[in-house]
């Protein structure tokens, strides 16, 4: 049963990586892809902690770093939209040159 759960989580992780690789037009979509990957990684991390290690404080530290990453990403997204008017990554790269 746990092997099936791990297999499903790895499939979801692989599909999240593919989503992250092929959708790179908007910054918001990239941030959503990162959140999806963090959700899958947190489930894998939780499963690893339940099976092998009995210290759940590591999961709490991982969630704190995930929250900090979310706040930083949304702050950068808001600043880019206010400065440039959109969140297209291709237009931001052109404006930099």
Backbone atoms as SQL, in Angstrom:
CREATE TABLE atoms (id INTEGER PRIMARY KEY, chain TEXT, resi INTEGER, resn TEXT, atom TEXT, x REAL, y REAL, z REAL);
INSERT INTO atoms VALUES
  (1, 'A', 1, 'UNK', 'N', 0.820, -1.198, 0.000),
  (2, 'A', 1, 'UNK', 'CA', 0.000, 0.000, 0.000),
  (3, 'A', 1, 'UNK', 'C', 0.863, 1.260, 0.000),
  (4, 'A', 2, 'UNK', 'N', 1.936, 1.251, 0.797),
  (5, 'A', 2, 'UNK', 'CA', 2.812, 2.420, 0.863),
  (6, 'A', 2, 'UNK', 'C', 3.606, 2.539, -0.430),
  (7, 'A', 3, 'UNK', 'N', 3.960, 1.410, -1.054),
  (8, 'A', 3, 'UNK', 'CA', 4.681, 1.472, -2.330),
  (9, 'A', 3, 'UNK', 'C', 3.826, 2.117, -3.414),
  (10, 'A', 4, 'UNK', 'N', 2.527, 1.827, -3.414),
  (11, 'A', 4, 'UNK', 'CA', 1.616, 2.450, -4.365),
  (12, 'A', 4, 'UNK', 'C', 1.513, 3.948, -4.102),
  (13, 'A', 5, 'UNK', 'N', 1.459, 4.340, -2.830),
  (14, 'A', 5, 'UNK', 'CA', 1.400, 5.754, -2.464),
  (15, 'A', 5, 'UNK', 'C', 2.664, 6.487, -2.906),
  (16, 'A', 6, 'UNK', 'N', 3.819, 5.872, -2.719),
  (17, 'A', 6, 'UNK', 'CA', 5.078, 6.475, -3.149),
  (18, 'A', 6, 'UNK', 'C', 5.129, 6.574, -4.668),
  (19, 'A', 7, 'UNK', 'N', 4.641, 5.561, -5.357),
  (20, 'A', 7, 'UNK', 'CA', 4.617, 5.580, -6.817),
  (21, 'A', 7, 'UNK', 'C', 3.712, 6.691, -7.337),
  (22, 'A', 8, 'UNK', 'N', 2.557, 6.868, -6.726),
  (23, 'A', 8, 'UNK', 'CA', 1.647, 7.940, -7.122),
  (24, 'A', 8, 'UNK', 'C', 2.272, 9.305, -6.837),
  (25, 'A', 9, 'UNK', 'N', 2.920, 9.458, -5.692),
  (26, 'A', 9, 'UNK', 'CA', 3.572, 10.724, -5.371),
  (27, 'A', 9, 'UNK', 'C', 4.717, 11.034, -6.332),
  (28, 'A', 10, 'UNK', 'N', 5.477, 10.028, -6.721),
  (29, 'A', 10, 'UNK', 'CA', 6.549, 10.253, -7.688),
  (30, 'A', 10, 'UNK', 'C', 6.006, 10.616, -9.065),
  (31, 'A', 11, 'UNK', 'N', 4.875, 10.017, -9.449),
  (32, 'A', 11, 'UNK', 'CA', 4.227, 10.396, -10.711),
  (33, 'A', 11, 'UNK', 'C', 3.742, 11.835, -10.653),
  (34, 'A', 12, 'UNK', 'N', 3.151, 12.225, -9.529),
  (35, 'A', 12, 'UNK', 'CA', 2.691, 13.599, -9.368),
  (36, 'A', 12, 'UNK', 'C', 3.878, 14.560, -9.383),
  (37, 'A', 13, 'UNK', 'N', 4.975, 14.168, -8.755),
  (38, 'A', 13, 'UNK', 'CA', 6.178, 14.994, -8.763),
  (39, 'A', 13, 'UNK', 'C', 6.728, 15.148, -10.175),
  (40, 'A', 14, 'UNK', 'N', 6.762, 14.077, -10.934),
  (41, 'A', 14, 'UNK', 'CA', 7.244, 14.136, -12.316),
  (42, 'A', 14, 'UNK', 'C', 6.346, 15.012, -13.174),
  (43, 'A', 15, 'UNK', 'N', 5.018, 14.891, -12.998),
  (44, 'A', 15, 'UNK', 'CA', 4.107, 15.747, -13.768),
  (45, 'A', 15, 'UNK', 'C', 4.255, 17.206, -13.363),
  (46, 'A', 16, 'UNK', 'N', 4.550, 17.475, -12.087),
  (47, 'A', 16, 'UNK', 'CA', 4.788, 18.844, -11.653),
  (48, 'A', 16, 'UNK', 'C', 6.052, 19.422, -12.258),
  (49, 'A', 17, 'UNK', 'N', 7.091, 18.605, -12.375),
  (50, 'A', 17, 'UNK', 'CA', 8.330, 19.060, -13.007),
  (51, 'A', 17, 'UNK', 'C', 8.091, 19.352, -14.482),
  (52, 'A', 18, 'UNK', 'N', 7.332, 18.495, -15.158),
  (53, 'A', 18, 'UNK', 'CA', 7.006, 18.752, -16.562),
  (54, 'A', 18, 'UNK', 'C', 6.175, 20.016, -16.720),
  (55, 'A', 19, 'UNK', 'N', 5.224, 20.245, -15.821),
  (56, 'A', 19, 'UNK', 'CA', 4.432, 21.470, -15.848),
  (57, 'A', 19, 'UNK', 'C', 5.316, 22.684, -15.652),
  (58, 'A', 20, 'UNK', 'N', 6.275, 22.580, -14.757),
  (59, 'A', 20, 'UNK', 'CA', 7.190, 23.686, -14.473),
  (60, 'A', 20, 'UNK', 'C', 8.120, 23.962, -15.651),
  (61, 'A', 21, 'UNK', 'N', 8.519, 22.929, -16.372),
  (62, 'A', 21, 'UNK', 'CA', 9.438, 23.109, -17.497),
  (63, 'A', 21, 'UNK', 'C', 8.724, 23.718, -18.704),
  (64, 'A', 22, 'UNK', 'N', 7.520, 23.262, -19.013),
  (65, 'A', 22, 'UNK', 'CA', 6.866, 23.666, -20.259),
  (66, 'A', 22, 'UNK', 'C', 5.980, 24.902, -20.135),
  (67, 'A', 23, 'UNK', 'N', 5.693, 25.378, -18.953),
  (68, 'A', 23, 'UNK', 'CA', 4.874, 26.586, -18.790),
  (69, 'A', 23, 'UNK', 'C', 5.706, 27.673, -18.136),
  (70, 'A', 24, 'UNK', 'N', 6.335, 28.482, -18.961),
  (71, 'A', 24, 'UNK', 'CA', 7.190, 29.522, -18.418),
  (72, 'A', 24, 'UNK', 'C', 6.874, 30.888, -19.025),
  (73, 'A', 25, 'UNK', 'N', 5.601, 31.131, -19.323),
  (74, 'A', 25, 'UNK', 'CA', 5.228, 32.425, -19.895),
  (75, 'A', 25, 'UNK', 'C', 4.985, 33.475, -18.817),
  (76, 'A', 26, 'UNK', 'N', 4.251, 33.110, -17.800),
  (77, 'A', 26, 'UNK', 'CA', 3.890, 34.055, -16.740),
  (78, 'A', 26, 'UNK', 'C', 4.627, 33.702, -15.458),
  (79, 'A', 27, 'UNK', 'N', 4.948, 34.729, -14.701),
  (80, 'A', 27, 'UNK', 'CA', 5.595, 34.507, -13.415),
  (81, 'A', 27, 'UNK', 'C', 4.639, 33.843, -12.422),
  (82, 'A', 28, 'UNK', 'N', 3.354, 34.173, -12.507),
  (83, 'A', 28, 'UNK', 'CA', 2.367, 33.574, -11.598),
  (84, 'A', 28, 'UNK', 'C', 2.238, 32.073, -11.834),
  (85, 'A', 29, 'UNK', 'N', 2.294, 31.640, -13.075),
  (86, 'A', 29, 'UNK', 'CA', 2.209, 30.207, -13.369),
  (87, 'A', 29, 'UNK', 'C', 3.444, 29.486, -12.857),
  (88, 'A', 30, 'UNK', 'N', 4.596, 30.127, -12.956),
  (89, 'A', 30, 'UNK', 'CA', 5.819, 29.526, -12.424),
  (90, 'A', 30, 'UNK', 'C', 5.735, 29.398, -10.911),
  (91, 'A', 31, 'UNK', 'N', 5.196, 30.411, -10.241),
  (92, 'A', 31, 'UNK', 'CA', 5.039, 30.332, -8.784),
  (93, 'A', 31, 'UNK', 'C', 4.041, 29.246, -8.377),
  (94, 'A', 32, 'UNK', 'N', 2.967, 29.087, -9.149),
  (95, 'A', 32, 'UNK', 'CA', 2.013, 28.008, -8.860),
  (96, 'A', 32, 'UNK', 'C', 2.652, 26.634, -9.064),
  (97, 'A', 33, 'UNK', 'N', 3.477, 26.502, -10.079),
  (98, 'A', 33, 'UNK', 'CA', 4.199, 25.239, -10.286),
  (99, 'A', 33, 'UNK', 'C', 5.142, 24.931, -9.141),
  (100, 'A', 34, 'UNK', 'N', 5.817, 25.957, -8.626),
  (101, 'A', 34, 'UNK', 'CA', 6.692, 25.751, -7.474),
  (102, 'A', 34, 'UNK', 'C', 5.904, 25.346, -6.232),
  (103, 'A', 35, 'UNK', 'N', 4.731, 25.949, -6.040),
  (104, 'A', 35, 'UNK', 'CA', 3.903, 25.565, -4.891),
  (105, 'A', 35, 'UNK', 'C', 3.417, 24.121, -5.015),
  (106, 'A', 36, 'UNK', 'N', 3.095, 23.707, -6.226),
  (107, 'A', 36, 'UNK', 'CA', 2.688, 22.326, -6.463),
  (108, 'A', 36, 'UNK', 'C', 3.827, 21.361, -6.130),
  (109, 'A', 37, 'UNK', 'N', 5.036, 21.713, -6.554),
  (110, 'A', 37, 'UNK', 'CA', 6.191, 20.864, -6.248),
  (111, 'A', 37, 'UNK', 'C', 6.480, 20.839, -4.748),
  (112, 'A', 38, 'UNK', 'N', 6.314, 21.968, -4.069),
  (113, 'A', 38, 'UNK', 'CA', 6.530, 21.992, -2.628),
  (114, 'A', 38, 'UNK', 'C', 5.489, 21.162, -1.891),
  (115, 'A', 39, 'UNK', 'N', 4.256, 21.139, -2.398),
  (116, 'A', 39, 'UNK', 'CA', 3.228, 20.309, -1.776),
  (117, 'A', 39, 'UNK', 'C', 3.575, 18.833, -1.892),
  (118, 'A', 40, 'UNK', 'N', 4.021, 18.414, -3.062),
  (119, 'A', 40, 'UNK', 'CA', 4.394, 17.004, -3.253),
  (120, 'A', 40, 'UNK', 'C', 5.621, 16.660, -2.417),
  (121, 'A', 41, 'UNK', 'N', 6.599, 17.563, -2.392),
  (122, 'A', 41, 'UNK', 'CA', 7.790, 17.303, -1.582),
  (123, 'A', 41, 'UNK', 'C', 7.464, 17.241, -0.097),
  (124, 'A', 42, 'UNK', 'N', 6.513, 18.059, 0.346),
  (125, 'A', 42, 'UNK', 'CA', 6.131, 17.995, 1.755),
  (126, 'A', 42, 'UNK', 'C', 5.428, 16.679, 2.079),
  (127, 'A', 43, 'UNK', 'N', 4.636, 16.147, 1.135),
  (128, 'A', 43, 'UNK', 'CA', 4.014, 14.840, 1.362),
  (129, 'A', 43, 'UNK', 'C', 5.060, 13.732, 1.404),
  (130, 'A', 44, 'UNK', 'N', 6.045, 13.797, 0.520),
  (131, 'A', 44, 'UNK', 'CA', 7.123, 12.808, 0.556),
  (132, 'A', 44, 'UNK', 'C', 7.947, 12.929, 1.834),
  (133, 'A', 45, 'UNK', 'N', 8.183, 14.155, 2.257),
  (134, 'A', 45, 'UNK', 'CA', 8.932, 14.400, 3.487),
  (135, 'A', 45, 'UNK', 'C', 8.170, 13.881, 4.698),
  (136, 'A', 46, 'UNK', 'N', 6.845, 14.098, 4.712),
  (137, 'A', 46, 'UNK', 'CA', 6.010, 13.597, 5.800),
  (138, 'A', 46, 'UNK', 'C', 6.001, 12.072, 5.829),
  (139, 'A', 47, 'UNK', 'N', 5.916, 11.460, 4.668),
  (140, 'A', 47, 'UNK', 'CA', 5.941, 9.999, 4.607),
  (141, 'A', 47, 'UNK', 'C', 7.273, 9.458, 5.100),
  (142, 'A', 48, 'UNK', 'N', 8.360, 10.123, 4.744),
  (143, 'A', 48, 'UNK', 'CA', 9.679, 9.712, 5.206),
  (144, 'A', 48, 'UNK', 'C', 9.797, 9.861, 6.724),
  (145, 'A', 49, 'UNK', 'N', 9.250, 10.929, 7.263),
  (146, 'A', 49, 'UNK', 'CA', 9.313, 11.129, 8.711),
  (147, 'A', 49, 'UNK', 'C', 8.462, 10.111, 9.468),
  (148, 'A', 50, 'UNK', 'N', 7.334, 9.752, 8.907),
  (149, 'A', 50, 'UNK', 'CA', 6.460, 8.776, 9.577),
  (150, 'A', 50, 'UNK', 'C', 7.116, 7.396, 9.594),
  (151, 'A', 51, 'UNK', 'N', 7.738, 7.017, 8.479),
  (152, 'A', 51, 'UNK', 'CA', 8.296, 5.671, 8.386),
  (153, 'A', 51, 'UNK', 'C', 9.617, 5.545, 9.139),
  (154, 'A', 52, 'UNK', 'N', 10.537, 6.465, 8.915),
  (155, 'A', 52, 'UNK', 'CA', 11.897, 6.279, 9.409),
  (156, 'A', 52, 'UNK', 'C', 12.207, 7.076, 10.676),
  (157, 'A', 53, 'UNK', 'N', 11.935, 8.360, 10.653),
  (158, 'A', 53, 'UNK', 'CA', 12.333, 9.233, 11.752),
  (159, 'A', 53, 'UNK', 'C', 11.079, 9.698, 12.476),
  (160, 'A', 54, 'UNK', 'N', 11.156, 9.832, 13.758),
  (161, 'A', 54, 'UNK', 'CA', 9.988, 10.255, 14.525),
  (162, 'A', 54, 'UNK', 'C', 10.111, 11.700, 15.012),
  (163, 'A', 55, 'UNK', 'N', 10.860, 12.536, 14.303),
  (164, 'A', 55, 'UNK', 'CA', 11.012, 13.929, 14.683),
  (165, 'A', 55, 'UNK', 'C', 10.209, 14.794, 13.719),
  (166, 'A', 56, 'UNK', 'N', 9.122, 15.345, 14.202),
  (167, 'A', 56, 'UNK', 'CA', 8.254, 16.140, 13.350),
  (168, 'A', 56, 'UNK', 'C', 8.643, 17.610, 13.338),
  (169, 'A', 57, 'UNK', 'N', 9.643, 18.001, 14.121),
  (170, 'A', 57, 'UNK', 'CA', 10.088, 19.386, 14.127),
  (171, 'A', 57, 'UNK', 'C', 10.739, 19.741, 12.794),
  (172, 'A', 58, 'UNK', 'N', 11.337, 18.764, 12.104),
  (173, 'A', 58, 'UNK', 'CA', 11.916, 19.012, 10.781),
  (174, 'A', 58, 'UNK', 'C', 10.838, 19.392, 9.769),
  (175, 'A', 59, 'UNK', 'N', 9.674, 18.779, 9.892),
  (176, 'A', 59, 'UNK', 'CA', 8.565, 19.125, 9.008),
  (177, 'A', 59, 'UNK', 'C', 8.094, 20.549, 9.279),
  (178, 'A', 60, 'UNK', 'N', 8.085, 20.957, 10.523),
  (179, 'A', 60, 'UNK', 'CA', 7.705, 22.318, 10.874),
  (180, 'A', 60, 'UNK', 'C', 8.695, 23.330, 10.297),
  (181, 'A', 61, 'UNK', 'N', 9.970, 23.036, 10.371),
  (182, 'A', 61, 'UNK', 'CA', 10.998, 23.913, 9.787),
  (183, 'A', 61, 'UNK', 'C', 10.837, 23.971, 8.266),
  (184, 'A', 62, 'UNK', 'N', 10.537, 22.844, 7.644),
  (185, 'A', 62, 'UNK', 'CA', 10.316, 22.808, 6.196),
  (186, 'A', 62, 'UNK', 'C', 9.118, 23.666, 5.813),
  (187, 'A', 63, 'UNK', 'N', 8.036, 23.587, 6.578),
  (188, 'A', 63, 'UNK', 'CA', 6.859, 24.411, 6.293),
  (189, 'A', 63, 'UNK', 'C', 7.144, 25.892, 6.499),
  (190, 'A', 64, 'UNK', 'N', 7.970, 26.232, 7.459),
  (191, 'A', 64, 'UNK', 'CA', 8.336, 27.635, 7.668),
  (192, 'A', 64, 'UNK', 'C', 9.103, 28.169, 6.467),
  (193, 'A', 65, 'UNK', 'N', 10.040, 27.379, 5.940),
  (194, 'A', 65, 'UNK', 'CA', 10.772, 27.810, 4.752),
  (195, 'A', 65, 'UNK', 'C', 9.855, 27.888, 3.534),
  (196, 'A', 66, 'UNK', 'N', 8.872, 26.996, 3.441),
  (197, 'A', 66, 'UNK', 'CA', 7.916, 27.057, 2.335),
  (198, 'A', 66, 'UNK', 'C', 7.092, 28.338, 2.402),
  (199, 'A', 67, 'UNK', 'N', 6.671, 28.716, 3.584),
  (200, 'A', 67, 'UNK', 'CA', 5.891, 29.938, 3.751),
  (201, 'A', 67, 'UNK', 'C', 6.737, 31.160, 3.407),
  (202, 'A', 68, 'UNK', 'N', 7.989, 31.172, 3.826),
  (203, 'A', 68, 'UNK', 'CA', 8.881, 32.287, 3.486),
  (204, 'A', 68, 'UNK', 'C', 9.084, 32.390, 1.976),
  (205, 'A', 69, 'UNK', 'N', 9.191, 31.257, 1.302),
  (206, 'A', 69, 'UNK', 'CA', 9.340, 31.260, -0.147),
  (207, 'A', 69, 'UNK', 'C', 8.084, 31.793, -0.816),
  (208, 'A', 70, 'UNK', 'N', 6.915, 31.431, -0.307),
  (209, 'A', 70, 'UNK', 'CA', 5.658, 31.921, -0.880),
  (210, 'A', 70, 'UNK', 'C', 5.531, 33.427, -0.733),
  (211, 'A', 71, 'UNK', 'N', 5.856, 33.929, 0.431),
  (212, 'A', 71, 'UNK', 'CA', 5.749, 35.371, 0.672),
  (213, 'A', 71, 'UNK', 'C', 6.729, 36.132, -0.209),
  (214, 'A', 72, 'UNK', 'N', 7.936, 35.639, -0.335),
  (215, 'A', 72, 'UNK', 'CA', 8.937, 36.301, -1.172),
  (216, 'A', 72, 'UNK', 'C', 8.526, 36.279, -2.645),
  (217, 'A', 73, 'UNK', 'N', 8.000, 35.165, -3.111),
  (218, 'A', 73, 'UNK', 'CA', 7.547, 35.062, -4.501),
  (219, 'A', 73, 'UNK', 'C', 6.399, 35.995, -4.806),
  (220, 'A', 74, 'UNK', 'N', 5.424, 36.077, -3.901),
  (221, 'A', 74, 'UNK', 'CA', 4.295, 36.985, -4.126),
  (222, 'A', 74, 'UNK', 'C', 4.726, 38.442, -4.062),
  (223, 'A', 75, 'UNK', 'N', 5.686, 38.757, -3.196),
  (224, 'A', 75, 'UNK', 'CA', 6.189, 40.123, -3.121),
  (225, 'A', 75, 'UNK', 'C', 6.899, 40.517, -4.412),
  (226, 'A', 76, 'UNK', 'N', 7.716, 39.621, -4.940),
  (227, 'A', 76, 'UNK', 'CA', 8.395, 39.898, -6.210),
  (228, 'A', 76, 'UNK', 'C', 7.378, 40.019, -7.344),
  (229, 'A', 77, 'UNK', 'N', 6.340, 39.175, -7.344),
  (230, 'A', 77, 'UNK', 'CA', 5.304, 39.250, -8.367),
  (231, 'A', 77, 'UNK', 'C', 4.582, 40.590, -8.314),
  (232, 'A', 78, 'UNK', 'N', 4.233, 41.058, -7.132),
  (233, 'A', 78, 'UNK', 'CA', 3.542, 42.342, -6.995),
  (234, 'A', 78, 'UNK', 'C', 4.439, 43.491, -7.452),
  (235, 'A', 79, 'UNK', 'N', 5.712, 43.444, -7.085),
  (236, 'A', 79, 'UNK', 'CA', 6.629, 44.501, -7.519),
  (237, 'A', 79, 'UNK', 'C', 6.810, 44.519, -9.030),
  (238, 'A', 80, 'UNK', 'N', 6.914, 43.353, -9.651),
  (239, 'A', 80, 'UNK', 'CA', 7.085, 43.295, -11.105),
  (240, 'A', 80, 'UNK', 'C', 5.840, 43.799, -11.819),
  (241, 'A', 81, 'UNK', 'N', 4.665, 43.435, -11.318),
  (242, 'A', 81, 'UNK', 'CA', 3.429, 43.897, -11.955),
  (243, 'A', 81, 'UNK', 'C', 3.274, 45.404, -11.787),
  (244, 'A', 82, 'UNK', 'N', 3.646, 45.941, -10.631),
  (245, 'A', 82, 'UNK', 'CA', 3.545, 47.390, -10.438),
  (246, 'A', 82, 'UNK', 'C', 4.552, 48.157, -11.277),
  (247, 'A', 83, 'UNK', 'N', 5.742, 47.624, -11.460),
  (248, 'A', 83, 'UNK', 'CA', 6.775, 48.341, -12.214),
  (249, 'A', 83, 'UNK', 'C', 6.558, 48.196, -13.718),
  (250, 'A', 84, 'UNK', 'N', 6.365, 46.977, -14.222),
  (251, 'A', 84, 'UNK', 'CA', 6.293, 46.729, -15.657),
  (252, 'A', 84, 'UNK', 'C', 4.878, 46.638, -16.203),
  (253, 'A', 85, 'UNK', 'N', 3.889, 46.399, -15.367),
  (254, 'A', 85, 'UNK', 'CA', 2.512, 46.343, -15.830),
  (255, 'A', 85, 'UNK', 'C', 2.032, 44.958, -16.220),
  (256, 'A', 86, 'UNK', 'N', 2.905, 43.978, -16.306),
  (257, 'A', 86, 'UNK', 'CA', 2.501, 42.600, -16.606),
  (258, 'A', 86, 'UNK', 'C', 3.496, 41.648, -15.959),
  (259, 'A', 87, 'UNK', 'N', 3.206, 40.358, -16.091),
  (260, 'A', 87, 'UNK', 'CA', 4.117, 39.368, -15.515),
  (261, 'A', 87, 'UNK', 'C', 4.652, 38.396, -16.569),
  (262, 'A', 88, 'UNK', 'N', 4.694, 38.847, -17.815),
  (263, 'A', 88, 'UNK', 'CA', 5.281, 38.025, -18.874),
  (264, 'A', 88, 'UNK', 'C', 6.790, 37.981, -18.694),
  (265, 'A', 89, 'UNK', 'N', 7.338, 36.788, -18.628),
  (266, 'A', 89, 'UNK', 'CA', 8.772, 36.671, -18.440),
  (267, 'A', 89, 'UNK', 'C', 9.555, 37.062, -19.685),
  (268, 'A', 90, 'UNK', 'N', 8.989, 36.817, -20.866),
  (269, 'A', 90, 'UNK', 'CA', 9.705, 37.164, -22.089),
  (270, 'A', 90, 'UNK', 'C', 9.838, 38.674, -22.249),
  (271, 'A', 91, 'UNK', 'N', 8.828, 39.426, -21.863),
  (272, 'A', 91, 'UNK', 'CA', 8.936, 40.876, -21.959),
  (273, 'A', 91, 'UNK', 'C', 9.879, 41.429, -20.889),
  (274, 'A', 92, 'UNK', 'N', 9.970, 40.780, -19.751),
  (275, 'A', 92, 'UNK', 'CA', 10.893, 41.246, -18.725),
  (276, 'A', 92, 'UNK', 'C', 12.337, 41.024, -19.148),
  (277, 'A', 93, 'UNK', 'N', 12.613, 39.933, -19.853),
  (278, 'A', 93, 'UNK', 'CA', 13.972, 39.658, -20.312),
  (279, 'A', 93, 'UNK', 'C', 14.364, 40.650, -21.413),
  (280, 'A', 94, 'UNK', 'N', 13.413, 41.013, -22.281),
  (281, 'A', 94, 'UNK', 'CA', 13.693, 41.995, -23.334),
  (282, 'A', 94, 'UNK', 'C', 13.940, 43.369, -22.729),
  (283, 'A', 95, 'UNK', 'N', 13.192, 43.742, -21.706),
  (284, 'A', 95, 'UNK', 'CA', 13.355, 45.051, -21.099),
  (285, 'A', 95, 'UNK', 'C', 14.686, 45.186, -20.361),
  (286, 'A', 96, 'UNK', 'N', 15.272, 44.079, -19.978),
  (287, 'A', 96, 'UNK', 'CA', 16.529, 44.130, -19.241),
  (288, 'A', 96, 'UNK', 'C', 17.698, 44.515, -20.146),
  (289, 'A', 97, 'UNK', 'N', 17.673, 44.146, -21.424),
  (290, 'A', 97, 'UNK', 'CA', 18.793, 44.420, -22.326),
  (291, 'A', 97, 'UNK', 'C', 18.939, 45.859, -22.691);
